[in-house]
Short mmCIF file of C-alpha atoms in Angstrom, two decimals:
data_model
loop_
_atom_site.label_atom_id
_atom_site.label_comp_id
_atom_site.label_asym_id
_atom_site.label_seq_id
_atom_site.Cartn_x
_atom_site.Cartn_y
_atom_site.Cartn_z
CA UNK A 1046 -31.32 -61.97 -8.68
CA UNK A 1047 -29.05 -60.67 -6.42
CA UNK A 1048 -26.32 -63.50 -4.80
CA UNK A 1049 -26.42 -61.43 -1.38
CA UNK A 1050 -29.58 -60.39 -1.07
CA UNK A 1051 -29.05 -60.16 2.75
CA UNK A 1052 -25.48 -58.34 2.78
CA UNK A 1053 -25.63 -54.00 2.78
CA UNK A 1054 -22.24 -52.72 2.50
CA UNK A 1055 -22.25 -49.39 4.38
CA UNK A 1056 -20.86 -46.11 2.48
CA UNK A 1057 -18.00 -45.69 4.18
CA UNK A 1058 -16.71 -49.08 3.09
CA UNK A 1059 -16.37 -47.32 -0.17
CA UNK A 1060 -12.31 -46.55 -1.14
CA UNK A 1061 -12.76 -43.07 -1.72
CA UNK A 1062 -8.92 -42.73 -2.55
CA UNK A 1063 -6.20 -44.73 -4.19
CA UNK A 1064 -4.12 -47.08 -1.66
CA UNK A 1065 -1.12 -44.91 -1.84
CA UNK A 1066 -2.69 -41.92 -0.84
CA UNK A 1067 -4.38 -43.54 2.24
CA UNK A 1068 -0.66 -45.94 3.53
CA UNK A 1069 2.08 -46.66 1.91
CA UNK A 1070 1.96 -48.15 -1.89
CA UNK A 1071 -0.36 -49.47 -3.83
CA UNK A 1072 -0.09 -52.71 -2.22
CA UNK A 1073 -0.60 -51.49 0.82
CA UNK A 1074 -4.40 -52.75 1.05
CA UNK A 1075 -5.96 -55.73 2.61
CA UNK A 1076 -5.94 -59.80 1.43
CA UNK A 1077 -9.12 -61.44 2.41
CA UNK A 1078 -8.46 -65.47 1.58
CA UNK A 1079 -11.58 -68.20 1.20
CA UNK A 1080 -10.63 -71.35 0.90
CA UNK A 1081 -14.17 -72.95 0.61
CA UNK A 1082 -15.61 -71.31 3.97
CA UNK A 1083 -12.59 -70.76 5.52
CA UNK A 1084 -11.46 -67.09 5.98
CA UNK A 1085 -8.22 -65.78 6.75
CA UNK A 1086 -7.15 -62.16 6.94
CA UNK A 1087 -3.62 -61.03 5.27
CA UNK A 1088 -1.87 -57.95 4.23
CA UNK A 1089 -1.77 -58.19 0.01
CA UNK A 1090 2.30 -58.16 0.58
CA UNK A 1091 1.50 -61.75 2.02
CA UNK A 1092 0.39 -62.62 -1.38
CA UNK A 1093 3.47 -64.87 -2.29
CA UNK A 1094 2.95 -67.21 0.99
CA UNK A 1095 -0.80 -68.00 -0.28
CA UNK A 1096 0.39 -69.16 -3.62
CA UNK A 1097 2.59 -72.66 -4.60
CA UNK A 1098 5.26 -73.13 -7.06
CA UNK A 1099 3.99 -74.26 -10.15
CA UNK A 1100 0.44 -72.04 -9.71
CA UNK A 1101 0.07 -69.39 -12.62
CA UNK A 1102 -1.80 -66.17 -12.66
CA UNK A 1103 -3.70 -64.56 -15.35
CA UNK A 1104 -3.43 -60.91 -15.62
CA UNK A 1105 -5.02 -59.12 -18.13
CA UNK A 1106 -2.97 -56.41 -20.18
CA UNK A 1107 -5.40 -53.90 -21.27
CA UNK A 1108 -4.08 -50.16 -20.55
CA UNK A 1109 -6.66 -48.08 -19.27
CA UNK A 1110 -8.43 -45.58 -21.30
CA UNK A 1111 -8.71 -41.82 -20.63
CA UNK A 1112 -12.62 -42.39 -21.57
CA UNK A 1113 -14.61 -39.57 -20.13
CA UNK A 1114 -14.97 -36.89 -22.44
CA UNK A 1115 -16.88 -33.69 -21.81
CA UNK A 1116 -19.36 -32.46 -24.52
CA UNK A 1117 -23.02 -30.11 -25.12
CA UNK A 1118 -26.09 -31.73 -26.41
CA UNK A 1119 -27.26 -30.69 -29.66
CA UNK A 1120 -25.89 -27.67 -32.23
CA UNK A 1121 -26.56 -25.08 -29.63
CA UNK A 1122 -23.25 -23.67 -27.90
CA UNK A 1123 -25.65 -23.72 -24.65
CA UNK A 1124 -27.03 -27.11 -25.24
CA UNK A 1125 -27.20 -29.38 -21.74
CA UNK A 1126 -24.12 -30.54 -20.45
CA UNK A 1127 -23.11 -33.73 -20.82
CA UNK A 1128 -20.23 -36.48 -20.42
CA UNK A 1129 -19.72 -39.04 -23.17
CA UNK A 1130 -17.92 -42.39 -21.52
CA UNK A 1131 -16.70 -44.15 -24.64
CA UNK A 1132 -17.19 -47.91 -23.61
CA UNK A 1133 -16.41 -50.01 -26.92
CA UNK A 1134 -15.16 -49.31 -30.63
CA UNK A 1135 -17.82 -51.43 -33.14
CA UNK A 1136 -16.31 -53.72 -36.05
CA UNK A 1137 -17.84 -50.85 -38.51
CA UNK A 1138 -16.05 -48.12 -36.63
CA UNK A 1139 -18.65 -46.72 -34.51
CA UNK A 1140 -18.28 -46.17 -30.74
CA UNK A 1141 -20.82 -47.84 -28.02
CA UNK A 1142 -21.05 -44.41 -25.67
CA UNK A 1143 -22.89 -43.59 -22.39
CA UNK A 1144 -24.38 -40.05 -22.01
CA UNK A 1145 -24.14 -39.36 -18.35
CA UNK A 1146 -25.22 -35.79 -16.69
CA UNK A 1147 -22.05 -34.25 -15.32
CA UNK A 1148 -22.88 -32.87 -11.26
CA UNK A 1149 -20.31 -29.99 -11.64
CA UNK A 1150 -21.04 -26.99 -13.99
CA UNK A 1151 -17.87 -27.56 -15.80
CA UNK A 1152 -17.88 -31.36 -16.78
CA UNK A 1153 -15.72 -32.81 -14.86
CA UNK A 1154 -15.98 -34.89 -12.09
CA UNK A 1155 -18.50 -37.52 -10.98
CA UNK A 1156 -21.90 -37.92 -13.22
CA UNK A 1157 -25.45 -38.79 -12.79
CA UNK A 1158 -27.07 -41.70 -15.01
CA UNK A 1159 -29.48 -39.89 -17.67
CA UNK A 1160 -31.57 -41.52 -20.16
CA UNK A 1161 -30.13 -42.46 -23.19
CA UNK A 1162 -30.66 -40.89 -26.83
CA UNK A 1163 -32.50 -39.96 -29.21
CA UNK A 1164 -31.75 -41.68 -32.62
CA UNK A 1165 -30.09 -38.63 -34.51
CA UNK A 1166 -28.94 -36.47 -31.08
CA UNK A 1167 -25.91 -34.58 -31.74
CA UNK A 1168 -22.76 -34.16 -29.23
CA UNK A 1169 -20.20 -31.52 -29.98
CA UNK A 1170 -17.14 -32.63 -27.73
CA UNK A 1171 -13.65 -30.35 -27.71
CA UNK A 1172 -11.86 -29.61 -30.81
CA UNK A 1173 -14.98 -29.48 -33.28
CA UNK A 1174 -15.43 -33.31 -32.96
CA UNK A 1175 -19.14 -34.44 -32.39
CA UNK A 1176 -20.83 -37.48 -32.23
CA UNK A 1177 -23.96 -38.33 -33.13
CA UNK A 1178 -26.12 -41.29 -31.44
CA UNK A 1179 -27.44 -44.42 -33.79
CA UNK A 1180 -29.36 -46.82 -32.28
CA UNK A 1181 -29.32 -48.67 -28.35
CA UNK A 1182 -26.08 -51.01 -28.23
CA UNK A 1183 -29.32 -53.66 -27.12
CA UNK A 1184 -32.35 -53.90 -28.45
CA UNK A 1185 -34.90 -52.01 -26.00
CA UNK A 1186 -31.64 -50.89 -23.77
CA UNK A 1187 -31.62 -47.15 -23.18
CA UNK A 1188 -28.09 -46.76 -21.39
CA UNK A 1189 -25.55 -47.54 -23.95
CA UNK A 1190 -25.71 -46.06 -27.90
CA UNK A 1191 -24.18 -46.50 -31.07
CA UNK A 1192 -22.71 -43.74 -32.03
CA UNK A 1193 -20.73 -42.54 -35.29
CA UNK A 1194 -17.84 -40.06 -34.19
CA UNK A 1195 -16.51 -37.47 -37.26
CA UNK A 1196 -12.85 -37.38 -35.93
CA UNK A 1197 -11.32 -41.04 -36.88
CA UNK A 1198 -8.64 -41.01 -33.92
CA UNK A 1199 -10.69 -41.39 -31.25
CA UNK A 1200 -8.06 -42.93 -28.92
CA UNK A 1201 -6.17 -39.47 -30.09
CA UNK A 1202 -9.48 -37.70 -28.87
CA UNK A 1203 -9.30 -39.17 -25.73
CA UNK A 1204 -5.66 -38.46 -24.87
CA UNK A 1205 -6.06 -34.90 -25.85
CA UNK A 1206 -9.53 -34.41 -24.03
CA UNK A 1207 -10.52 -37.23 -21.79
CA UNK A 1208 -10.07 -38.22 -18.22
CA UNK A 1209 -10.95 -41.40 -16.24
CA UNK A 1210 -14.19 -42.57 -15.50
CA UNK A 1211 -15.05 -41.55 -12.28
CA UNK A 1212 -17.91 -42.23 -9.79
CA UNK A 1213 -19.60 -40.73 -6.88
CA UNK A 1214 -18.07 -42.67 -3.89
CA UNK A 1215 -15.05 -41.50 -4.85
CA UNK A 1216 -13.30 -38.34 -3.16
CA UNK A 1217 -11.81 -36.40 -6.18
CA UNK A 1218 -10.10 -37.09 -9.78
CA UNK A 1219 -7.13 -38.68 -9.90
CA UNK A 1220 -4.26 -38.85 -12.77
CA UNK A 1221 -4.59 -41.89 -15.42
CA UNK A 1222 -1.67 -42.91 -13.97
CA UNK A 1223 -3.46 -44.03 -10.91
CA UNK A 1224 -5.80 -45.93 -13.08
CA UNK A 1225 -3.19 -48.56 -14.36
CA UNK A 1226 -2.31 -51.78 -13.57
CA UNK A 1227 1.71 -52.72 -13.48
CA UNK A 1228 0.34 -55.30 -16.23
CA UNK A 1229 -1.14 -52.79 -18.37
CA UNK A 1230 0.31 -52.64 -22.41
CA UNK A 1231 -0.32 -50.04 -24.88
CA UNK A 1232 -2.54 -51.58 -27.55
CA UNK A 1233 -1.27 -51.25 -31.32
CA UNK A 1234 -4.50 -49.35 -32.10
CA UNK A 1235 -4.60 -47.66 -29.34
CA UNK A 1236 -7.76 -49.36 -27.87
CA UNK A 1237 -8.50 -50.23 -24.03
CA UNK A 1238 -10.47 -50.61 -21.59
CA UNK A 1239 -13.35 -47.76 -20.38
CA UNK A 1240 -12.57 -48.62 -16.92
CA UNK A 1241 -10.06 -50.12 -15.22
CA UNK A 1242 -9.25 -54.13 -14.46
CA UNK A 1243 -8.54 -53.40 -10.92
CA UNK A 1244 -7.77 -56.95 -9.36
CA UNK A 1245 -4.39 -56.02 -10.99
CA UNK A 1246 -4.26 -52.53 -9.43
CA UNK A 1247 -2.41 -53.52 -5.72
CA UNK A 1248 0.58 -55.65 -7.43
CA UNK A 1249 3.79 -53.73 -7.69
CA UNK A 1250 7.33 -54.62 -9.55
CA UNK A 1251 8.31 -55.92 -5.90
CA UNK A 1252 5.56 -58.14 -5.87
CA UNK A 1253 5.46 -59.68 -8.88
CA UNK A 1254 9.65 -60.19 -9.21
CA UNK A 1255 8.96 -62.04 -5.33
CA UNK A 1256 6.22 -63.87 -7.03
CA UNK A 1257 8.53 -64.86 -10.25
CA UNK A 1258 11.37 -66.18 -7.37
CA UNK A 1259 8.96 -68.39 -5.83
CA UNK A 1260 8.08 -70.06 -9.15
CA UNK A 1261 4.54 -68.23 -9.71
CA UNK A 1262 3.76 -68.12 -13.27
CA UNK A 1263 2.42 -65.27 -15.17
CA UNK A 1264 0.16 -65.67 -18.49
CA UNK A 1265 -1.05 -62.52 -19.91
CA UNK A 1266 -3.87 -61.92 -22.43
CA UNK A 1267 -5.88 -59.02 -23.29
CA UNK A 1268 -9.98 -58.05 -22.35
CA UNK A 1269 -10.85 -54.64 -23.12
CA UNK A 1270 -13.73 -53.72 -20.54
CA UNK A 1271 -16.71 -51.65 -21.29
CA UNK A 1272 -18.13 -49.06 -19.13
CA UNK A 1273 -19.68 -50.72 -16.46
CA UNK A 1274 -23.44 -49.98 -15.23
CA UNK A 1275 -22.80 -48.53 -11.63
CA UNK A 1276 -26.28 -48.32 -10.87
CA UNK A 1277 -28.47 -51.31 -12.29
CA UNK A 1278 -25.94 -53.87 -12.11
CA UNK A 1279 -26.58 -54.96 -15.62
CA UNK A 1280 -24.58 -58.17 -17.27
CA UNK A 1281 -21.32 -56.96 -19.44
CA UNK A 1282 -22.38 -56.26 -23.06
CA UNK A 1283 -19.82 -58.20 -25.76
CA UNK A 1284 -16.27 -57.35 -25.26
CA UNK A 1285 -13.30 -57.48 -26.99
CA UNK A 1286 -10.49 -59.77 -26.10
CA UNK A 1287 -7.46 -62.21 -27.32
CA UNK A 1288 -5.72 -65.19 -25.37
CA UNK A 1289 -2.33 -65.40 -27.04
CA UNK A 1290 -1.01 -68.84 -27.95
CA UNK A 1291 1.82 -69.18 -25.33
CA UNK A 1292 -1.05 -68.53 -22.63
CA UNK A 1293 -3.21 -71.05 -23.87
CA UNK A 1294 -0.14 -73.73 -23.67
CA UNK A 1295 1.13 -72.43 -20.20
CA UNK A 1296 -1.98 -72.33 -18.46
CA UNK A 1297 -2.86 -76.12 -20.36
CA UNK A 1298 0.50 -77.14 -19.17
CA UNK A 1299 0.18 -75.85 -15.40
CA UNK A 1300 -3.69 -78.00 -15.46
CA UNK A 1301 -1.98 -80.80 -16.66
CA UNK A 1302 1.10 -80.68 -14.00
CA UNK A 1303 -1.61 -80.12 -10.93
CA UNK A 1304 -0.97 -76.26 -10.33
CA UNK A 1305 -3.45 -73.79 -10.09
CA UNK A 1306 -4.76 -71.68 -12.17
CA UNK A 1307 -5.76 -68.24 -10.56
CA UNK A 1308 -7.42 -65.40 -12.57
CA UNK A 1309 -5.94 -61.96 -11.56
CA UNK A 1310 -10.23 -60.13 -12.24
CA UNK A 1311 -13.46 -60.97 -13.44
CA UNK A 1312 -12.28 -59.84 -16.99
CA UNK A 1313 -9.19 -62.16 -16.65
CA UNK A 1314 -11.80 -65.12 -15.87
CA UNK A 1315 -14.27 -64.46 -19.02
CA UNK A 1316 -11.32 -64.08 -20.98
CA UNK A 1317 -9.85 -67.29 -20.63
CA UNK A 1318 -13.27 -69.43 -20.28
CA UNK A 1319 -14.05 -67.84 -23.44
CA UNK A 1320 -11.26 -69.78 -24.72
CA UNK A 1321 -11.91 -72.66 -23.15
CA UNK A 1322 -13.98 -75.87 -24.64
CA UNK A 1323 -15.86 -78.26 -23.26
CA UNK A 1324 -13.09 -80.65 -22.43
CA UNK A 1325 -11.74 -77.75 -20.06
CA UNK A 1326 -8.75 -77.35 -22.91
CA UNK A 1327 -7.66 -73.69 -23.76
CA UNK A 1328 -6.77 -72.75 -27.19
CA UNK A 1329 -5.91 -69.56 -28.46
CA UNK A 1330 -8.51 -67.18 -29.29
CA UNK A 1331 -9.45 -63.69 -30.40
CA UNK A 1332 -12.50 -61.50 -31.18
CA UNK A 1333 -15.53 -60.72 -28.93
CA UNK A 1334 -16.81 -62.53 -25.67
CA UNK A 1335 -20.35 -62.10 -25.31
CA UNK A 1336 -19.73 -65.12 -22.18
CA UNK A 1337 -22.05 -64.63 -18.73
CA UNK A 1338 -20.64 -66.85 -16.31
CA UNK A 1339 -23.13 -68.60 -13.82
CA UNK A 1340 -22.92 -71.21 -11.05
CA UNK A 1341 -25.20 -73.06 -13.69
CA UNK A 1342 -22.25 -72.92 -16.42
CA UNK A 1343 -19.62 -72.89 -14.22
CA UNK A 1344 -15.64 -72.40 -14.99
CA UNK A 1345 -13.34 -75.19 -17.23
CA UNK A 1346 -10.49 -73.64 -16.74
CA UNK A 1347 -9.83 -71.61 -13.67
CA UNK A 1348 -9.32 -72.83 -10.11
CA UNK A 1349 -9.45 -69.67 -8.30
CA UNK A 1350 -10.21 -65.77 -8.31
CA UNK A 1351 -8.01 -63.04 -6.99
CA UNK A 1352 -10.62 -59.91 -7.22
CA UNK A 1353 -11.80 -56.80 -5.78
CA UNK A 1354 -15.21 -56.82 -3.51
CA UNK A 1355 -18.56 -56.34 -5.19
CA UNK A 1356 -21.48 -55.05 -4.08
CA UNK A 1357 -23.99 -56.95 -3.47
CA UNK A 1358 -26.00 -57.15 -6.62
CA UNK A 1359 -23.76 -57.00 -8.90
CA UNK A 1360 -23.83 -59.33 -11.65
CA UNK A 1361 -19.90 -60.11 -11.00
CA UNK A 1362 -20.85 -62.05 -7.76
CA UNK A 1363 -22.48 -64.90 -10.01
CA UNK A 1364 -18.91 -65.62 -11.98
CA UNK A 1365 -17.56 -65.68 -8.18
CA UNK A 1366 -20.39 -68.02 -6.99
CA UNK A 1367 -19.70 -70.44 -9.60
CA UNK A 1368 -15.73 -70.26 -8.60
CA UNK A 1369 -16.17 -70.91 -5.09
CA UNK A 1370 -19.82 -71.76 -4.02
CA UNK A 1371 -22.57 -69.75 -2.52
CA UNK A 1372 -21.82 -70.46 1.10
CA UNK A 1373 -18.25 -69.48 0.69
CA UNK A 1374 -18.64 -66.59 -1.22
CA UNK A 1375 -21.27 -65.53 1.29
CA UNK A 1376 -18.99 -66.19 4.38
CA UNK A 1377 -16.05 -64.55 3.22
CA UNK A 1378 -18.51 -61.27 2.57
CA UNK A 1379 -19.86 -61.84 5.66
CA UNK A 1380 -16.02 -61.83 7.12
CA UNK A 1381 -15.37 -58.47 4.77
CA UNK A 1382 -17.85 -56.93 6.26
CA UNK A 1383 -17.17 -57.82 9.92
CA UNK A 1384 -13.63 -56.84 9.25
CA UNK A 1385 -14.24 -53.43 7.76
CA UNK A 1386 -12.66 -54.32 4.58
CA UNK A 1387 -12.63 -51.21 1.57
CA UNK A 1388 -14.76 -52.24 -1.53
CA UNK A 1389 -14.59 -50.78 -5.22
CA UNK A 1390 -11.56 -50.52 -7.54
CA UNK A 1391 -8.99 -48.70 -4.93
CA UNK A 1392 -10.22 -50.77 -1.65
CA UNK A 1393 -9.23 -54.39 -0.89
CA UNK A 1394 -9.04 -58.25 -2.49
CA UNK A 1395 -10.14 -61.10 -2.15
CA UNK A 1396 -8.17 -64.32 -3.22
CA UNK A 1397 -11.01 -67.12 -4.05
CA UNK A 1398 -9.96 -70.75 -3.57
CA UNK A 1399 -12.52 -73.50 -3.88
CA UNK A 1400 -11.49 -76.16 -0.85
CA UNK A 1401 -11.32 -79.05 -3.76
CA UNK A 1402 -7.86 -77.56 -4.37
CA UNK A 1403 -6.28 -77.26 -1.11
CA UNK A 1404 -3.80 -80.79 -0.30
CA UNK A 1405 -5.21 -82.30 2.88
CA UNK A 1406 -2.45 -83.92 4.96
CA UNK A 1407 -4.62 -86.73 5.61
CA UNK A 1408 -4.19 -87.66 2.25
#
C-alpha cells in the first residue's frame, strides 16, 4: 500500500543530470527540513546550521559498482539483446542478476523491464564469459535470478565491461565517477553496491571537514545495495552489510549523551537497526539484513533521516513513515512538491527530524 496514495510527482521533477552539471558542485542541490510538520527550505551547504554538536551521522561506505553489463541471450551470436544488472554475489558464489531489454541497438543506455528466465537460459557477456540463470532469487518472483557466472572475477568483469545502472528519466550515461559518494571505500573483495547510496551523493570534502569543526560525528559502516525494482516498487531482497565495532560504541555513546543520531540513506538506516536489539542497544554486526522497516516496527536506534525523495509508492516511504510520522512525511512531500524540488538519486534531500527531538525553550 502506497504511503502517498494522493501525491503524483510530475516528470519533470525527475533529475535528469548530476548536480554539477546543472549549478555549481555536487552540493549544489536543495535541503528540504521536517521537523514533525514543520517545513523549512535550505540550500544543502546550510547543512552544518541544521545539525548540533554532539549529533553523529551514519554514512554508508559501499563504492559503487560498474553493474550493467551488456550480453546476447542464448548460444546464438544473434540471440536477443540483453543487459545483465548484477545485484548481489550468493554465499555459494552465484550472482542474483536482472535481465533487462536494452532500448538502444547497441546495449547501452537505459533498459526496459523483461520477464525473467528460464531455468537453464544462457547469457554470453564480453570476453567469452556467460552466465547461465538457476532459479528466481524468491520463490514465485520472476525479476531477479540466480545465476552461476564461468569467469570467477566478476568484480574484474565488471570493471573491464560494465557501466552504471541507468534508468529512463535520466538524460544520458554518466562516468562511475559520478556515481560515488565522498564516503565510498573500495571493498577487499571487490564487492558493492548495484546502485548507488545516494543520500551521500551531495556532501563534498568542504562539507564534511565544516561538519567535523562544528563537532558532527561521523560513523561509517558498510550495506551493499541490490538493484532496485524501478517499476513495481518491490521491498529490498536480503543484503549484505557490516556495522564495525567503533560504530556500534560511537553511535551507543552519542544515545547515551542526548545527541542525535541521523542516518545519511535508507541503506544507512537498515543497516544499523539491523544491529540494533530490542533494548535500542547497537552491537556490532555482520552478514545479511533481510530487515523491512515499518511504522508498525519502527526504528531503536535512529532519530532522524537525511535522504533523497521517493516516489510515491515506493516501499522506502514506509522506513521514512516510521522515522517521522505519516502527517509529516506527507507535509513535507506536499511542500516538495509545491516547491518544485528534483527527485531520484541526482535531485534534492530531505533531512527527517521527528519533533520529539527538537529542545523547546519552554522547557
Amino acid at each position: 500500500m502506497s504511503v502517498l496514495p494522493a501525491l503524483r510527482v510530475p516528470e519533470e521533477l525527475s533529475a535528469r543530470v548530476p548536480a554539477e552539471q546543472r549549478g555549481s558542485g555536487r552540493d549544489d542541490v536543495r535541503l528540504l527540513v521536517s521537523r514533525g510538520t514543520s517545513v523549512t527550505h535550505h540550500a544543502f551547504r546550510e547543512l552544518p546550521g541544521q545539525l548540533r554538536a554532539g549529533d553523529v551521522l551514519v554514512v554508508n561506505t559501499s563504492a559503487t559498482l560498474p553493474a550493467a553489463v551488456s550480453g546476447r541471450l542464448g548460444p546464438d551470436p544473434g540471440g536477443e539483446r540483453v543487459v545483465a544488472h548484477f545485484s548481489t554475489r550468493g554465499d555459494d558464489g552465484r550472482w542474483a542478476v536482472e535481465l533487462r531489454t536494452p532500448r538502444r541497438d547497441d546495449g547501452a543506455g537505459t533498459t526496459l523491464p523483461r520477464g525473467g528466465g528460464p531455468a537453464g537460459a544462457v547469457v554470453r557477456l564480453p570476453g567469452g564469459v556467460h552466465l547461465v540463470l538457476d532459479e528466481p532469487l524468491a520463490p514465485g518472483g520472476s525479476r531477479l535470478w540466480w545465476a552461476r557466472v564461468s569467469h570467477a572475477d566478476v568484480p574484474g568483469l565488471l570493471r573491464r565491461h560494465g557501466r552504471p545502472i541507468r534508468y529512463g528519466y535520466t538524460e544520458r550515461d554518466q562516468p562511475l565517477s559520478a556515481y560515488q559518494t565522498v564516503f565510498a571505500r573500495p571493498s577487499p573483495d571487490g564487492a558493492g553496491s548495484a546502485e548507488m547510496p545516494s543520500a551521500g551523493r551531495p556532501f563534498t570534502a568542504r562539507l564534511v571537514a565544516e561538519l567535523r569543526s562544528r563537532g558532527v560525528r561521523f560513523a561509517p559502516l558498510t550495506l551493499h545495495t541490490g538493484v532496485a525494482s524501478a517499476e513495481a516498487h518491490e521491498p529490498p531482497y536480503p543484503e549484505r552489510f557490516e556495522v564495525p565495532r567503533s560504530t556500534a560504541l560511537l553511535v551507543n555513546a552519542v544515545a547515551a549523551g542526548g545527541g542525535r543520531v541521523i542516518a545519511v540513506g535508507t541503506t544507512a538506516v537498515r543497516a544499523l537497526e539491523s544491529a540494533t536489539g530490542p533494548d535500542g542497544v547497537v552491537r556490532a554486526a555482520s552478514g545479511w539484513t533481510d530487515l523491512v522497516i515499518t511504522p508498525r516496527r519502527g526504528v531503536r536506534a535512529v532519530d532522524g533521516l537525511l535522504t533523497g525523495l521517493h516516489e510515491p509508492e515506493a516501499s522506502h516511504l514506509l522506513m521514512l513513515a516510521a522515522i517521522a510520522g505519516r502527517a509529516a512525511l506527507t507535509r513535507g512531500y506536499e511542500e516538495a512538491l509545491r516547491g518544485l524540488y528534483l527527485w531520484h538519486e541526482f535531485g534534492d534531500v530531505h533531512l527527517i527530524i521527528p519533533a520529539e527531538t527538537v529542545h523547546s525553550s519552554h522547557c
